[in-house]
Structure formats: C-alpha cells, structure tokens
Short mmCIF file of C-alpha atoms in Angstrom, two decimals:
data_model
loop_
_atom_site.label_atom_id
_atom_site.label_comp_id
_atom_site.label_asym_id
_atom_site.label_seq_id
_atom_site.Cartn_x
_atom_site.Cartn_y
_atom_site.Cartn_z
CA MET A 1 88.78 103.70 38.90
CA GLY A 2 88.36 107.29 38.91
CA LYS A 3 88.42 107.44 34.97
CA GLN A 4 85.90 104.84 34.86
CA LYS A 5 83.66 106.78 37.21
CA LEU A 6 83.98 109.97 35.10
CA SER A 7 83.12 107.95 31.96
CA SER A 8 80.23 106.57 33.37
CA LYS A 9 79.18 109.97 34.23
CA GLY A 10 79.52 111.32 31.09
CA VAL A 11 77.62 108.45 29.30
CA GLN A 12 74.77 109.18 31.85
CA ASN A 13 74.67 113.00 31.16
CA SER A 14 74.73 112.22 27.34
CA GLY A 15 71.91 109.92 27.98
CA CYS A 16 69.97 112.51 29.74
CA THR A 17 70.48 115.15 27.02
CA LYS A 18 69.29 112.88 24.39
CA ALA A 19 66.30 112.01 26.37
CA THR A 20 65.51 115.60 27.13
CA LEU A 21 65.98 116.60 23.31
CA TRP A 22 63.54 113.62 22.32
CA TRP A 23 61.10 115.05 24.77
CA PHE A 24 61.45 118.32 22.83
CA TYR A 25 60.65 116.92 19.71
CA LEU A 26 57.67 114.81 20.84
CA VAL A 27 56.11 117.62 22.38
CA ALA A 28 56.45 119.47 18.97
CA ALA A 29 55.25 116.74 17.01
CA CYS A 30 52.04 116.32 18.88
CA ILE A 31 51.27 120.14 18.35
CA LYS A 32 52.00 119.54 14.82
CA VAL A 33 49.73 116.71 14.65
CA LEU A 34 46.84 118.94 16.24
CA LEU A 35 47.61 121.36 13.36
CA PHE A 36 46.98 118.84 10.40
CA PRO A 37 43.42 120.06 9.58
CA SER A 38 44.52 123.64 9.48
CA TYR A 39 45.06 125.74 6.21
CA ARG A 40 47.16 124.68 3.46
CA SER A 41 48.78 126.99 1.05
CA THR A 42 49.44 125.96 -2.84
CA ASP A 43 52.82 124.73 -1.65
CA PHE A 44 50.82 121.56 -0.43
CA GLU A 45 49.54 120.94 -3.97
CA VAL A 46 53.18 121.80 -5.24
CA HIS A 47 54.76 119.09 -3.42
CA ARG A 48 52.19 116.43 -3.79
CA ASN A 49 52.37 117.14 -7.69
CA TRP A 50 56.31 116.29 -7.14
CA LEU A 51 55.40 113.21 -5.73
CA ALA A 52 53.40 112.41 -8.87
CA VAL A 53 55.93 113.54 -11.39
CA THR A 54 58.69 111.58 -9.87
CA HIS A 55 56.75 108.59 -9.08
CA SER A 56 54.82 108.37 -12.51
CA LEU A 57 57.53 109.69 -14.83
CA PRO A 58 61.18 108.46 -15.89
CA LEU A 59 63.98 110.99 -14.66
CA SER A 60 64.12 112.13 -18.21
CA GLN A 61 60.77 113.80 -17.94
CA TRP A 62 60.97 115.29 -14.47
CA TYR A 63 62.01 118.79 -15.51
CA PHE A 64 59.88 118.76 -18.93
CA ASP A 65 56.46 118.05 -17.08
CA GLU A 66 53.90 120.72 -17.27
CA THR A 67 50.71 118.50 -16.42
CA SER A 68 50.42 120.82 -13.29
CA PRO A 69 51.32 124.58 -13.32
CA TRP A 70 53.57 123.49 -10.33
CA THR A 71 56.33 122.42 -12.02
CA LEU A 72 59.67 120.68 -10.37
CA ASP A 73 61.90 123.56 -9.87
CA TYR A 74 64.36 122.13 -7.00
CA PRO A 75 67.38 120.52 -7.52
CA PRO A 76 67.71 116.81 -8.33
CA PHE A 77 68.48 115.53 -4.70
CA PHE A 78 65.12 117.05 -3.57
CA ALA A 79 63.27 115.32 -6.44
CA HIS A 80 65.06 112.00 -5.40
CA PHE A 81 63.72 112.85 -1.95
CA GLU A 82 60.21 113.20 -3.35
CA HIS A 83 60.59 110.07 -5.29
CA PHE A 84 61.50 108.35 -2.01
CA LEU A 85 58.43 109.55 -0.27
CA SER A 86 56.50 108.58 -3.52
CA MET A 87 56.92 105.02 -2.81
CA PHE A 88 55.19 105.13 0.49
CA ALA A 89 52.73 107.69 -0.95
CA HIS A 90 51.78 105.00 -3.56
CA LEU A 91 51.23 102.35 -0.79
CA ILE A 92 48.92 104.24 1.30
CA ASP A 93 46.82 105.69 -1.56
CA PRO A 94 47.69 105.37 -5.38
CA LYS A 95 45.89 108.53 -6.16
CA ILE A 96 48.34 110.58 -4.40
CA VAL A 97 50.93 109.99 -7.18
CA HIS A 98 48.79 110.04 -9.77
CA LEU A 99 49.73 112.46 -12.37
CA GLN A 100 46.28 113.46 -13.79
CA GLU A 101 43.66 111.87 -11.08
CA GLY A 102 45.57 113.26 -8.08
CA LEU A 103 45.49 117.03 -9.13
CA ASN A 104 44.47 119.06 -6.22
CA TYR A 105 43.81 115.96 -4.37
CA SER A 106 43.00 116.70 -0.65
CA ALA A 107 41.64 113.44 0.73
CA ASN A 108 42.77 113.11 4.43
CA THR A 109 45.21 110.28 3.07
CA VAL A 110 47.27 112.83 1.40
CA VAL A 111 46.81 115.50 4.10
CA TYR A 112 47.89 113.14 6.71
CA PHE A 113 50.62 111.66 4.68
CA GLN A 114 52.50 114.70 3.50
CA ARG A 115 52.07 116.37 6.81
CA GLY A 116 53.45 113.40 8.61
CA THR A 117 56.47 113.36 6.26
CA VAL A 118 57.35 117.24 7.29
CA ILE A 119 57.28 116.07 11.04
CA LEU A 120 59.71 112.87 10.04
CA SER A 121 61.87 115.00 8.13
CA ASP A 122 62.33 116.98 11.27
CA LEU A 123 64.42 114.39 12.63
CA CYS A 124 67.35 115.85 10.48
CA LEU A 125 66.88 119.23 12.30
CA LEU A 126 67.14 117.33 15.62
CA TYR A 127 70.07 115.77 14.88
CA GLY A 128 71.72 119.09 13.72
CA VAL A 129 70.77 120.74 16.87
CA TYR A 130 72.03 117.94 18.85
CA ARG A 131 75.53 117.78 17.11
CA LEU A 132 76.04 121.49 17.65
CA THR A 133 74.91 121.68 21.14
CA ARG A 134 76.01 118.16 22.79
CA ASN A 135 79.08 120.05 24.46
CA LEU A 136 77.15 122.82 25.85
CA ASP A 137 76.06 123.13 29.48
CA SER A 138 72.44 122.13 30.02
CA ARG A 139 70.59 125.58 30.18
CA LYS A 140 72.20 126.59 26.93
CA GLN A 141 70.91 123.62 25.18
CA LYS A 142 67.43 124.14 26.29
CA LEU A 143 67.25 127.50 25.28
CA ILE A 144 68.79 126.66 21.63
CA TRP A 145 66.38 123.58 21.68
CA LEU A 146 63.51 126.12 22.39
CA SER A 147 64.67 128.42 19.52
CA ALA A 148 65.24 125.81 17.00
CA ILE A 149 62.73 122.79 17.59
CA TRP A 150 59.78 124.94 18.85
CA SER A 151 60.46 127.73 16.47
CA PRO A 152 57.33 129.43 15.77
CA MET A 153 58.27 130.06 12.29
CA LEU A 154 58.87 126.41 11.42
CA PHE A 155 55.50 125.58 12.78
CA ILE A 156 54.02 128.62 10.53
CA VAL A 157 55.74 127.83 7.31
CA ASP A 158 56.08 124.03 7.40
CA HIS A 159 53.34 122.84 9.43
CA VAL A 160 50.59 124.80 8.57
CA HIS A 161 51.56 126.82 5.43
CA PHE A 162 53.59 123.28 4.19
CA GLN A 163 57.13 123.26 3.41
CA TYR A 164 60.12 121.06 4.32
CA ASN A 165 62.49 123.60 5.87
CA GLY A 166 63.21 122.07 8.95
CA PHE A 167 64.65 119.17 7.09
CA LEU A 168 66.79 121.58 4.97
CA ILE A 169 67.86 123.53 7.77
CA GLY A 170 69.03 120.44 9.92
CA ILE A 171 71.44 119.51 7.04
CA LEU A 172 72.79 123.30 7.31
CA LEU A 173 73.25 122.74 10.93
CA ILE A 174 75.12 119.23 10.37
CA SER A 175 77.29 121.09 7.99
CA LEU A 176 78.00 124.04 10.69
CA SER A 177 78.36 121.19 13.47
CA TYR A 178 81.37 119.70 11.50
CA LEU A 179 83.22 123.13 10.74
CA GLU A 180 82.83 124.25 14.09
CA GLU A 181 84.83 120.84 15.14
CA GLY A 182 87.38 121.32 12.88
CA ARG A 183 85.86 118.56 10.24
CA ASP A 184 86.11 120.69 7.27
CA LEU A 185 85.74 118.05 4.71
CA LEU A 186 82.49 116.78 6.36
CA GLY A 187 81.17 120.25 6.64
CA GLY A 188 81.86 121.06 2.90
CA PHE A 189 80.34 117.70 2.11
CA PHE A 190 76.95 118.31 3.75
CA PHE A 191 76.80 121.86 2.22
CA ALA A 192 77.21 120.73 -1.33
CA VAL A 193 74.48 118.10 -0.56
CA LEU A 194 72.30 120.96 0.78
CA LEU A 195 72.83 122.85 -2.47
CA CYS A 196 71.73 119.97 -4.45
CA LEU A 197 68.65 119.84 -2.28
CA LYS A 198 67.76 123.61 -2.45
CA HIS A 199 69.89 126.01 -4.42
CA LEU A 200 68.58 128.95 -2.64
CA PHE A 201 71.03 128.03 0.22
CA ALA A 202 74.03 128.98 -2.38
CA VAL A 203 74.27 132.40 -0.69
CA ALA A 204 76.31 131.29 2.01
CA ALA A 205 78.78 129.25 -0.70
CA PRO A 206 81.33 132.56 -0.88
CA VAL A 207 81.61 132.22 2.86
CA TYR A 208 82.20 128.55 2.83
CA PHE A 209 84.50 128.77 -0.10
CA VAL A 210 86.84 131.60 1.59
CA TYR A 211 86.77 129.91 4.94
CA LEU A 212 87.63 126.39 3.73
CA LEU A 213 90.08 127.75 1.42
CA ARG A 214 91.68 129.26 4.57
CA HIS A 215 91.00 126.83 6.96
CA TYR A 216 91.25 123.74 5.54
CA CYS A 217 93.64 124.06 2.56
CA ARG A 218 96.48 125.56 4.72
CA GLY A 219 99.96 124.25 5.66
CA GLY A 220 101.92 125.00 2.95
CA ILE A 221 101.79 124.89 -1.05
CA GLY A 222 102.14 121.20 -1.39
CA ARG A 223 99.63 120.42 1.44
CA GLY A 224 97.23 123.06 0.57
CA PHE A 225 96.97 122.34 -2.81
CA THR A 226 96.48 118.70 -2.00
CA ARG A 227 93.69 119.48 0.31
CA LEU A 228 92.15 121.86 -2.42
CA LEU A 229 92.25 118.92 -4.83
CA ILE A 230 90.61 116.88 -2.04
CA MET A 231 87.81 119.07 -1.46
CA GLY A 232 87.27 120.28 -4.86
CA GLY A 233 87.02 116.69 -6.13
CA MET A 234 84.59 115.78 -2.98
CA VAL A 235 82.06 118.82 -4.24
CA ALA A 236 82.49 118.05 -7.65
CA ALA A 237 81.60 114.54 -6.88
CA VAL A 238 78.19 115.41 -5.10
CA PHE A 239 77.35 117.71 -8.00
CA ALA A 240 78.06 114.80 -10.33
CA ALA A 241 75.67 112.57 -8.57
CA ALA A 242 73.03 115.13 -8.52
CA PHE A 243 73.16 116.74 -12.20
CA GLY A 244 75.25 114.00 -14.10
CA PRO A 245 72.37 111.97 -15.28
CA PHE A 246 70.82 115.33 -16.66
CA PHE A 247 73.95 116.13 -18.27
CA HIS A 248 73.93 112.85 -19.88
CA LEU A 249 70.60 113.37 -21.02
CA GLY A 250 71.55 116.73 -22.36
CA GLN A 251 68.92 118.12 -20.33
CA ILE A 252 71.05 120.69 -17.98
CA GLN A 253 69.94 123.81 -19.55
CA GLN A 254 66.33 122.81 -19.11
CA VAL A 255 67.17 121.95 -15.14
CA ILE A 256 68.87 125.34 -14.90
CA ARG A 257 65.85 127.06 -16.48
CA ARG A 258 63.71 125.69 -13.88
CA LEU A 259 65.95 126.39 -11.25
CA PHE A 260 66.64 129.78 -11.95
CA PRO A 261 63.28 131.40 -13.25
CA PHE A 262 64.33 135.23 -13.34
CA GLY A 263 61.28 136.30 -15.09
CA ARG A 264 59.37 136.00 -11.91
CA GLY A 265 60.45 139.60 -11.16
CA LEU A 266 62.41 141.39 -8.13
CA CYS A 267 59.58 141.07 -5.51
CA HIS A 268 57.29 138.03 -4.73
CA ALA A 269 53.69 138.92 -4.66
CA TYR A 270 53.82 139.62 -0.77
CA TRP A 271 56.93 141.71 -0.51
CA ALA A 272 59.25 140.04 1.87
CA PRO A 273 60.64 142.77 4.47
CA ASN A 274 63.73 143.63 2.87
CA PHE A 275 65.63 146.36 1.27
CA TRP A 276 63.52 146.49 -1.81
CA VAL A 277 60.53 147.37 0.05
CA PHE A 278 62.13 150.89 0.66
CA TYR A 279 63.20 150.91 -2.93
CA ILE A 280 59.96 150.36 -4.33
CA MET A 281 58.20 152.96 -1.88
CA SER A 282 60.95 155.63 -2.69
CA ASP A 283 60.14 155.23 -6.30
CA LYS A 284 56.20 155.43 -5.78
CA GLY A 285 56.66 158.57 -3.52
CA LEU A 286 58.75 160.36 -6.22
CA ALA A 287 56.72 159.64 -8.91
CA PHE A 288 53.68 161.00 -7.03
CA ILE A 289 55.62 164.23 -6.18
CA LEU A 290 56.97 164.69 -9.68
CA ARG A 291 53.56 164.20 -11.19
CA ARG A 292 52.13 166.75 -8.63
CA LEU A 293 54.74 168.98 -9.81
CA GLY A 294 53.59 168.89 -13.45
CA PHE A 295 56.18 166.39 -14.76
CA ASN A 296 55.01 163.59 -17.29
CA VAL A 297 55.99 160.32 -15.05
CA GLN A 298 54.32 157.42 -16.62
CA THR A 299 52.71 155.16 -14.20
CA PRO A 300 54.03 151.56 -14.48
CA THR A 301 51.85 148.76 -16.07
CA ALA A 302 52.37 146.34 -13.43
CA THR A 303 51.79 147.41 -9.63
CA PHE A 304 53.60 146.17 -6.71
CA THR A 305 50.61 146.53 -4.25
CA ALA A 306 48.40 144.41 -6.24
CA GLY A 307 50.94 141.40 -5.94
CA LEU A 308 51.40 141.19 -9.79
CA VAL A 309 54.84 139.69 -10.90
CA GLY A 310 56.10 140.55 -14.26
CA ASP A 311 59.13 140.11 -16.43
CA SER A 312 60.66 143.18 -15.28
CA SER A 313 60.94 145.59 -12.11
CA PRO A 314 58.21 148.17 -12.86
CA PHE A 315 59.64 151.29 -11.46
CA SER A 316 58.50 154.85 -12.67
CA VAL A 317 61.47 157.06 -11.56
CA LEU A 318 64.32 154.89 -10.02
CA PRO A 319 66.38 152.72 -12.42
CA GLN A 320 64.94 149.25 -13.16
CA VAL A 321 66.75 146.45 -11.00
CA THR A 322 68.00 143.46 -12.83
CA PRO A 323 69.13 139.92 -11.25
CA LEU A 324 72.91 140.89 -11.75
CA VAL A 325 72.48 144.23 -9.67
CA THR A 326 70.73 142.30 -6.76
CA PHE A 327 73.83 139.73 -7.05
CA MET A 328 76.34 142.51 -6.89
CA MET A 329 74.56 144.00 -3.85
CA VAL A 330 74.61 140.60 -2.00
CA LEU A 331 77.93 140.22 -2.83
CA LEU A 332 79.08 143.84 -1.63
CA ALA A 333 77.30 143.28 1.64
CA LEU A 334 79.06 139.98 1.98
CA SER A 335 82.40 141.41 1.34
CA PRO A 336 83.32 142.36 5.10
CA CYS A 337 82.33 138.98 6.09
CA LEU A 338 84.41 137.27 3.59
CA LEU A 339 87.41 139.63 4.55
CA LYS A 340 87.17 138.62 8.28
CA ALA A 341 87.07 134.72 7.15
CA TRP A 342 90.12 135.37 4.76
CA LYS A 343 92.18 137.09 7.40
CA ASP A 344 91.27 134.84 10.45
CA PRO A 345 89.05 131.63 9.73
CA LYS A 346 88.06 130.90 13.29
CA PRO A 347 85.62 127.83 13.43
CA GLN A 348 83.75 129.53 16.33
CA MET A 349 82.87 132.21 14.03
CA ILE A 350 81.25 130.31 11.38
CA SER A 351 77.57 129.94 12.47
CA ARG A 352 77.40 133.71 12.77
CA TRP A 353 79.06 134.32 9.26
CA VAL A 354 76.75 131.98 7.50
CA ALA A 355 73.69 133.44 9.28
CA TYR A 356 74.98 136.86 8.05
CA ALA A 357 75.37 135.58 4.45
CA TYR A 358 71.40 134.47 4.45
CA ALA A 359 70.46 137.82 6.06
CA CYS A 360 72.42 139.59 3.19
CA GLY A 361 70.62 137.37 0.58
CA PHE A 362 67.36 138.08 2.55
CA LEU A 363 67.75 141.86 2.24
CA PHE A 364 69.22 142.38 -1.32
CA GLY A 365 68.31 139.16 -3.22
CA TRP A 366 66.14 138.72 -6.40
CA HIS A 367 62.54 137.79 -5.68
CA VAL A 368 63.06 137.00 -2.13
CA HIS A 369 60.04 134.89 -0.11
CA GLU A 370 59.49 136.33 3.11
CA LYS A 371 59.72 132.38 4.23
CA ALA A 372 63.77 132.89 3.41
CA SER A 373 64.25 134.67 6.71
CA LEU A 374 64.26 131.16 8.48
CA HIS A 375 67.61 130.47 6.79
CA PHE A 376 69.01 133.02 8.89
CA VAL A 377 66.95 133.17 12.17
CA ILE A 378 67.45 129.52 13.08
CA PRO A 379 71.28 129.49 12.81
CA LEU A 380 71.26 132.73 14.89
CA ALA A 381 69.54 130.88 17.64
CA ILE A 382 73.01 128.84 18.09
CA VAL A 383 74.64 131.99 18.32
CA ALA A 384 72.04 133.68 20.81
CA VAL A 385 73.39 131.94 23.74
CA GLN A 386 76.96 133.33 23.40
CA THR A 387 76.61 136.88 25.07
CA LEU A 388 73.71 138.74 26.56
CA GLU A 389 74.01 141.14 23.35
CA ASP A 390 73.59 138.13 21.25
CA ALA A 391 70.46 137.44 23.04
CA LYS A 392 68.91 140.71 22.81
CA HIS A 393 69.40 140.77 19.36
CA TYR A 394 67.83 137.40 18.64
CA PHE A 395 65.11 138.16 20.78
CA LEU A 396 64.26 141.08 18.89
CA LEU A 397 64.83 139.53 15.55
CA SER A 398 62.94 136.36 16.15
CA ILE A 399 59.87 138.19 17.11
CA VAL A 400 59.79 140.37 14.09
CA SER A 401 60.71 137.72 11.57
CA CYS A 402 57.77 135.43 12.87
CA TYR A 403 55.41 138.48 12.76
CA SER A 404 56.46 139.12 9.20
CA LEU A 405 55.05 135.74 8.36
CA PHE A 406 51.64 136.36 9.86
CA PRO A 407 50.16 137.17 6.39
CA LEU A 408 51.17 133.61 5.10
CA LEU A 409 48.16 132.58 7.29
CA PHE A 410 45.47 134.97 6.26
CA GLU A 411 42.14 132.65 7.34
CA ALA A 412 40.42 133.73 10.37
CA GLN A 413 40.65 130.22 11.99
CA GLU A 414 44.54 130.46 12.13
CA TYR A 415 44.77 133.61 13.58
CA PRO A 416 44.63 132.57 17.19
CA ILE A 417 47.07 129.79 16.42
CA LYS A 418 50.00 132.38 14.92
CA VAL A 419 49.35 134.86 17.81
CA LEU A 420 49.65 132.04 20.36
CA LEU A 421 52.58 130.67 18.67
CA LEU A 422 54.54 134.00 18.86
CA LEU A 423 53.20 134.96 22.19
CA LEU A 424 54.53 131.48 23.58
CA HIS A 425 57.70 131.94 22.03
CA SER A 426 58.18 135.52 23.32
CA ILE A 427 57.54 134.40 26.70
CA LEU A 428 59.76 131.23 26.72
CA MET A 429 62.86 133.24 25.24
CA TRP A 430 62.23 136.01 27.60
CA SER A 431 62.27 133.66 30.52
CA GLY A 432 65.09 131.71 29.22
CA PHE A 433 67.41 134.44 28.67
CA SER A 434 66.60 136.24 31.91
CA ALA A 435 67.73 132.79 33.64
CA GLN A 436 71.01 132.36 31.32
CA PHE A 437 71.98 136.06 32.06
CA PRO A 438 70.67 137.04 35.64
CA ASP A 439 71.43 140.30 36.78
CA GLY A 440 73.48 140.92 33.60
CA ALA A 441 75.76 138.28 34.07
CA GLU A 442 77.57 137.19 30.87
CA THR A 443 79.69 134.38 30.12
CA ALA A 444 81.84 134.65 27.12
CA ARG A 445 82.57 131.44 25.35
CA ALA A 446 86.12 130.22 24.75
CA PRO A 447 87.94 130.76 21.69
CA THR A 448 88.02 126.96 21.01
CA GLY A 449 86.10 126.15 17.74
CA HIS A 450 84.45 123.35 19.87
CA HIS A 451 81.24 123.73 21.61
CA THR A 452 83.09 123.51 25.12
CA GLU A 453 82.20 126.01 27.66
CA LYS A 454 84.96 128.17 29.63
CA LYS A 455 84.30 130.87 31.81
CA VAL A 456 86.65 133.74 30.52
CA ASP A 457 85.06 136.81 32.35
CA GLN A 458 81.98 138.10 33.69
CA ARG A 459 80.44 141.45 32.62
CA LYS A 460 77.64 143.29 34.28
CA SER A 461 74.95 145.43 33.04
CA ASN A 462 72.11 146.95 34.79
CA GLY A 463 68.76 145.10 35.15
CA GLY A 464 69.51 141.60 33.44
CA PHE A 465 67.85 140.74 30.24
CA VAL A 466 66.15 144.10 29.59
CA ILE A 467 65.88 145.14 25.92
CA GLY A 468 66.77 148.92 25.06
CA TRP A 469 64.18 151.59 24.86
CA ILE A 470 64.57 151.60 20.90
CA GLU A 471 63.54 147.88 20.79
CA ARG A 472 60.62 148.35 23.22
CA MET A 473 59.23 151.20 21.24
CA TYR A 474 59.55 149.01 18.01
CA LEU A 475 57.96 146.13 19.53
CA ILE A 476 55.23 148.21 20.76
CA GLY A 477 54.89 149.68 17.12
CA LEU A 478 54.52 145.99 16.00
CA VAL A 479 51.39 145.57 18.33
CA ILE A 480 50.01 148.87 16.70
CA VAL A 481 50.64 147.54 13.25
CA GLU A 482 48.73 144.40 14.00
CA ILE A 483 45.85 146.25 15.92
CA TRP A 484 45.52 148.73 12.90
CA GLY A 485 45.55 145.80 9.98
CA GLN A 486 43.48 143.35 11.83
CA PHE A 487 40.83 145.34 13.49
CA LEU A 488 40.94 149.34 12.64
CA HIS A 489 41.66 149.12 9.09
CA PRO A 490 38.58 146.75 8.23
CA LEU A 491 36.49 148.56 10.83
CA LEU A 492 37.26 152.27 9.50
CA LEU A 493 37.93 151.86 6.02
CA GLY A 494 36.20 148.62 4.97
CA ASP A 495 37.66 147.40 1.49
CA LYS A 496 39.18 150.85 0.48
CA LEU A 497 43.15 150.45 0.36
CA ALA A 498 42.93 146.65 0.69
CA PHE A 499 46.47 146.29 0.13
CA ALA A 500 47.63 149.00 3.10
CA PRO A 501 47.63 146.42 6.09
CA LEU A 502 49.98 144.15 4.11
CA MET A 503 52.19 146.67 2.74
CA LEU A 504 52.42 148.19 6.21
CA ILE A 505 53.65 144.89 7.80
CA SER A 506 56.19 144.65 4.99
CA ILE A 507 57.71 148.15 5.81
CA TYR A 508 57.56 148.04 9.35
CA CYS A 509 59.40 144.66 9.52
CA ALA A 510 61.70 145.51 7.00
CA LEU A 511 62.67 148.38 9.41
CA GLY A 512 63.64 145.55 12.09
CA ILE A 513 65.50 143.42 9.68
CA MET A 514 67.63 145.96 8.52
CA TYR A 515 68.41 146.83 12.06
CA SER A 516 69.18 143.23 12.64
CA TRP A 517 71.45 143.18 9.77
CA ILE A 518 73.21 146.34 10.62
CA TRP A 519 73.79 144.97 13.95
CA GLN A 520 75.24 141.86 12.61
CA LEU A 521 77.55 143.91 10.21
CA THR A 522 78.98 145.86 13.21
CA PHE A 523 79.62 142.86 15.28
CA ILE A 524 81.57 141.19 12.68
CA VAL A 525 83.39 144.16 11.71
CA THR A 526 84.35 144.95 15.06
CA SER A 527 84.87 141.60 16.50
CA PRO A 528 88.58 140.67 17.16
#
C-alpha cells in the first residue's frame, strides 16, 4: 500500500514538472511570436535558399548549386531537415521554395513560416533540458529552465537574427543526459547525429572519444574490444547514413569543401571575443611602434577593423596563423580535460568537460562566429546549480556572452529588445541564485552520475550570492563600454573611427570570456 502511494506521488510530481516546463516553453513562444516583425539577418535568406535547394533539386545537386551566394554548407542531416521543412513550406507558399523566384523573398508567409519552424524545433531543446533536470529538486529545475529555455542569447540569435541553435543544442543536451545516466551508447549515438547536423560541434569530439573509450569500453580486453566495435559500428552507421549517398555519387570531396571553407580567414567580419582579438591588437600595436621607430613595416592589404575576410591572416609583425595552428592550440587547451577524462571518466563531470571543450574551440578556433558562445553557455547552465562558485561564474559568463551578441542587432528598433532581454535575464538569475544559495549555504551534489540530489555538506560564505569585487568592476565596465559605443562616441566623434565601438566590445568581452575559460580550466584541473 505504501509503495502504491509513493508511486502515485512520484507520477503526480512528474506531471507537475512537465506542466511547469510546458509553461516555460509557451511563455517563451509567445514572446518569440511578438518578435516576428523584427530584424532579420542574411541567415534568414540563407535558410530560405536551403529550403529551395533541397526542395527543387535532386540530392546530387544540393552541394553544387550556386543560384544564390548562400550555398549549402551544413552536413547532410541538416540538409534533410531543411528538405523536410520545405514540404510544408511548399504547401503554405510555393514561392518560398522556388529556386529563382524565391531569391530574397520576404512576404509574411515566409517570415511567419521560418520563424515558426524555429519555435517548433525548440521542442528538441525542451526535451533535452527535461531529461537533464527531471531528477533535480524543483528550485534547481526552474533555475536551469530560466537559463536555457529563456536564454536571452537564444532569443537574439535564433528568434531575431535567425538560426536553429536551440534545436541543435537540444540534441547535445539529450546526448549529455544519456551519458550522465550511464547510457553511453545512446549518448554517443545522439552526438554522432549532431555532428551530421552541424559539424562545428565536433570540437567536443576528443572529449567524447576519450570518455567513451574509458567509460564504455571498460571491463577487460575482450569486453572492452567488443564494446569498442559496437560503439564504432554505431557511429559509422550514422555517418554512412548521412554521407554515404554522396560518397556513392563521387561527391564527397565537394561536400567536404563546402563544410570546411578555410579560405574565409582567421576572424569573422565582427571579431568574436576570443584569444585572436588580443593577437590582432598586439600585431597592430607592434606595427605602429616599429613604424614610429623607423622600421619598414608593411601595412597589410586587408584590415581586420574593416571587417574584410581574405585568404590569409593579414598580420604585419606577428607570424601568420593557419588552420593547423588553431587546431593544435585547441587540442593543447583541451589536453588537461582529456587527461582527467582518461584518468577518471565520471558521468557527473561530462557536461562540464563538454562545455569546456566548446569554450576552447571558441577561444582558439579558426574563423569563429560570436554566436558559437551558445555552445558552452547553455551546457554550463546545467552545471551552474551545482555549487555557489559555479553559479557566480555562470552569472558573469552569461551576461558577458549575451552582451557580446549585441552588435548582431544593430538597428535602432531592436535596441530596447536586446537591452531588456539582458536586464531581465540578469535580474532573474540573481534572484534565482540568491534563493538557491541563501546566506552562502551550498549543497554539494552527490557523486552519482545521475541527477539525484543528496546533501553532502554545507559550506558558508559571507553575504550569500554576492560576486567578487573584480567581477563587479568588470560588469560596471561593461556598462561604460555600452554607454560609450552607443551614445558618447557618435556624439563626440561622429563618423570618425566608426570601427572603434565594435572593436572595444570585442576586446572587452574577450577579457571576460578568457577569465571564464581560466576559471573552468582551474576547476577541472583541481577537481578530485
């Protein structure tokens, strides 16, 4: 009888959890619908063209078509995803998927359809968040839901600027949830699917490989080798399903060429706030000083501040940077994490390790887009509820990363939107973490590998959820940077040094993200 009551109570709690989660999703969806008329970047036309390419052409021409400059450059599974959406687009408005007549089409039908598909695809994010939080207490669940489902970064990037990051990150979270449960085969399967949807997620592949090799393929030589064959066969089957048809058509080189256009240059037109910002500025500073001292230092033909992208990295003094150099730097930065995963592959650490991998890729990778910060900020929201220090770190990182996306929405009518989104996020996070860690009380998570909670110890820190003075000064500086770029620079300098506000945002945000990376690295290295 007692067991029946307990089971009934568990089902009831699960039902309440799902209802509350749906409420979070529906509130977010209502706000996203209100954003339908807002600014749309070129990414909107990119994805509309991909609808047309995959609907109007046979598979053999998908990666060859150049009707639009926005050619298909995502892996085959994402192309099939676009083809699936194109079937519904054709029913709503055939012009959406017309290869020539649909170019730069901007009728309400295409706007509503494409923005609606992003909202619906966010159901994948909803499920990933649910799987990762279903065994947590309600307060921690809601904190993570606030951070992930109501992420201001996702609002800005996906639902104004336009992309499908919520859908893709949802698959990543589903993969992580299976790994945390010890169901490694399913975790590996969903990660392989993710790589065939967007190859840029491959930065975490070394972490997955080492972790699965040590955690799944254990238990002696015979059992380990058998499991290695099972895992390898499963991953090979996923990649064969994605790339096999193009291999059969003899087009695999063309597909790879589209997926890895290394000629785009080291940096994007708007510098992502990463390590290369400091490298660029050091080169420019050294060139200026050497020219003043009388040295014949050639000014590069391409300039970063103009946002031009060339076939090489245009440095005057410092060595040129190649894709291989960036790859080696990412791998070197990852090495402490890989050593930890090899030595002691803990399921409860995998989300942290994967987030750190994406932070390494963001800081040291080739031609990084500022939007890629989503890849580590959202997974770190899952980690943020574990300890008080994690919460403080996430609070700072989420604000800095969101602010670094402000230049994506450069039109005046979107300015109040992005400011309000960031302010609301900051207030909700501060309130949530203050409630989670009252008077500095901190509950450590049990080392179980499943999201079950167990009070291990209580640690006290003065003042509850209060960030340090360095972090406070940095956030104040963020406000000063925004006031200067948005108001004072146009007022005092007009059109002179028009690149300076954008450059200042990149440099200042890069300091914050470098600080976050060092914090994550220190935590991983010093953790038992």
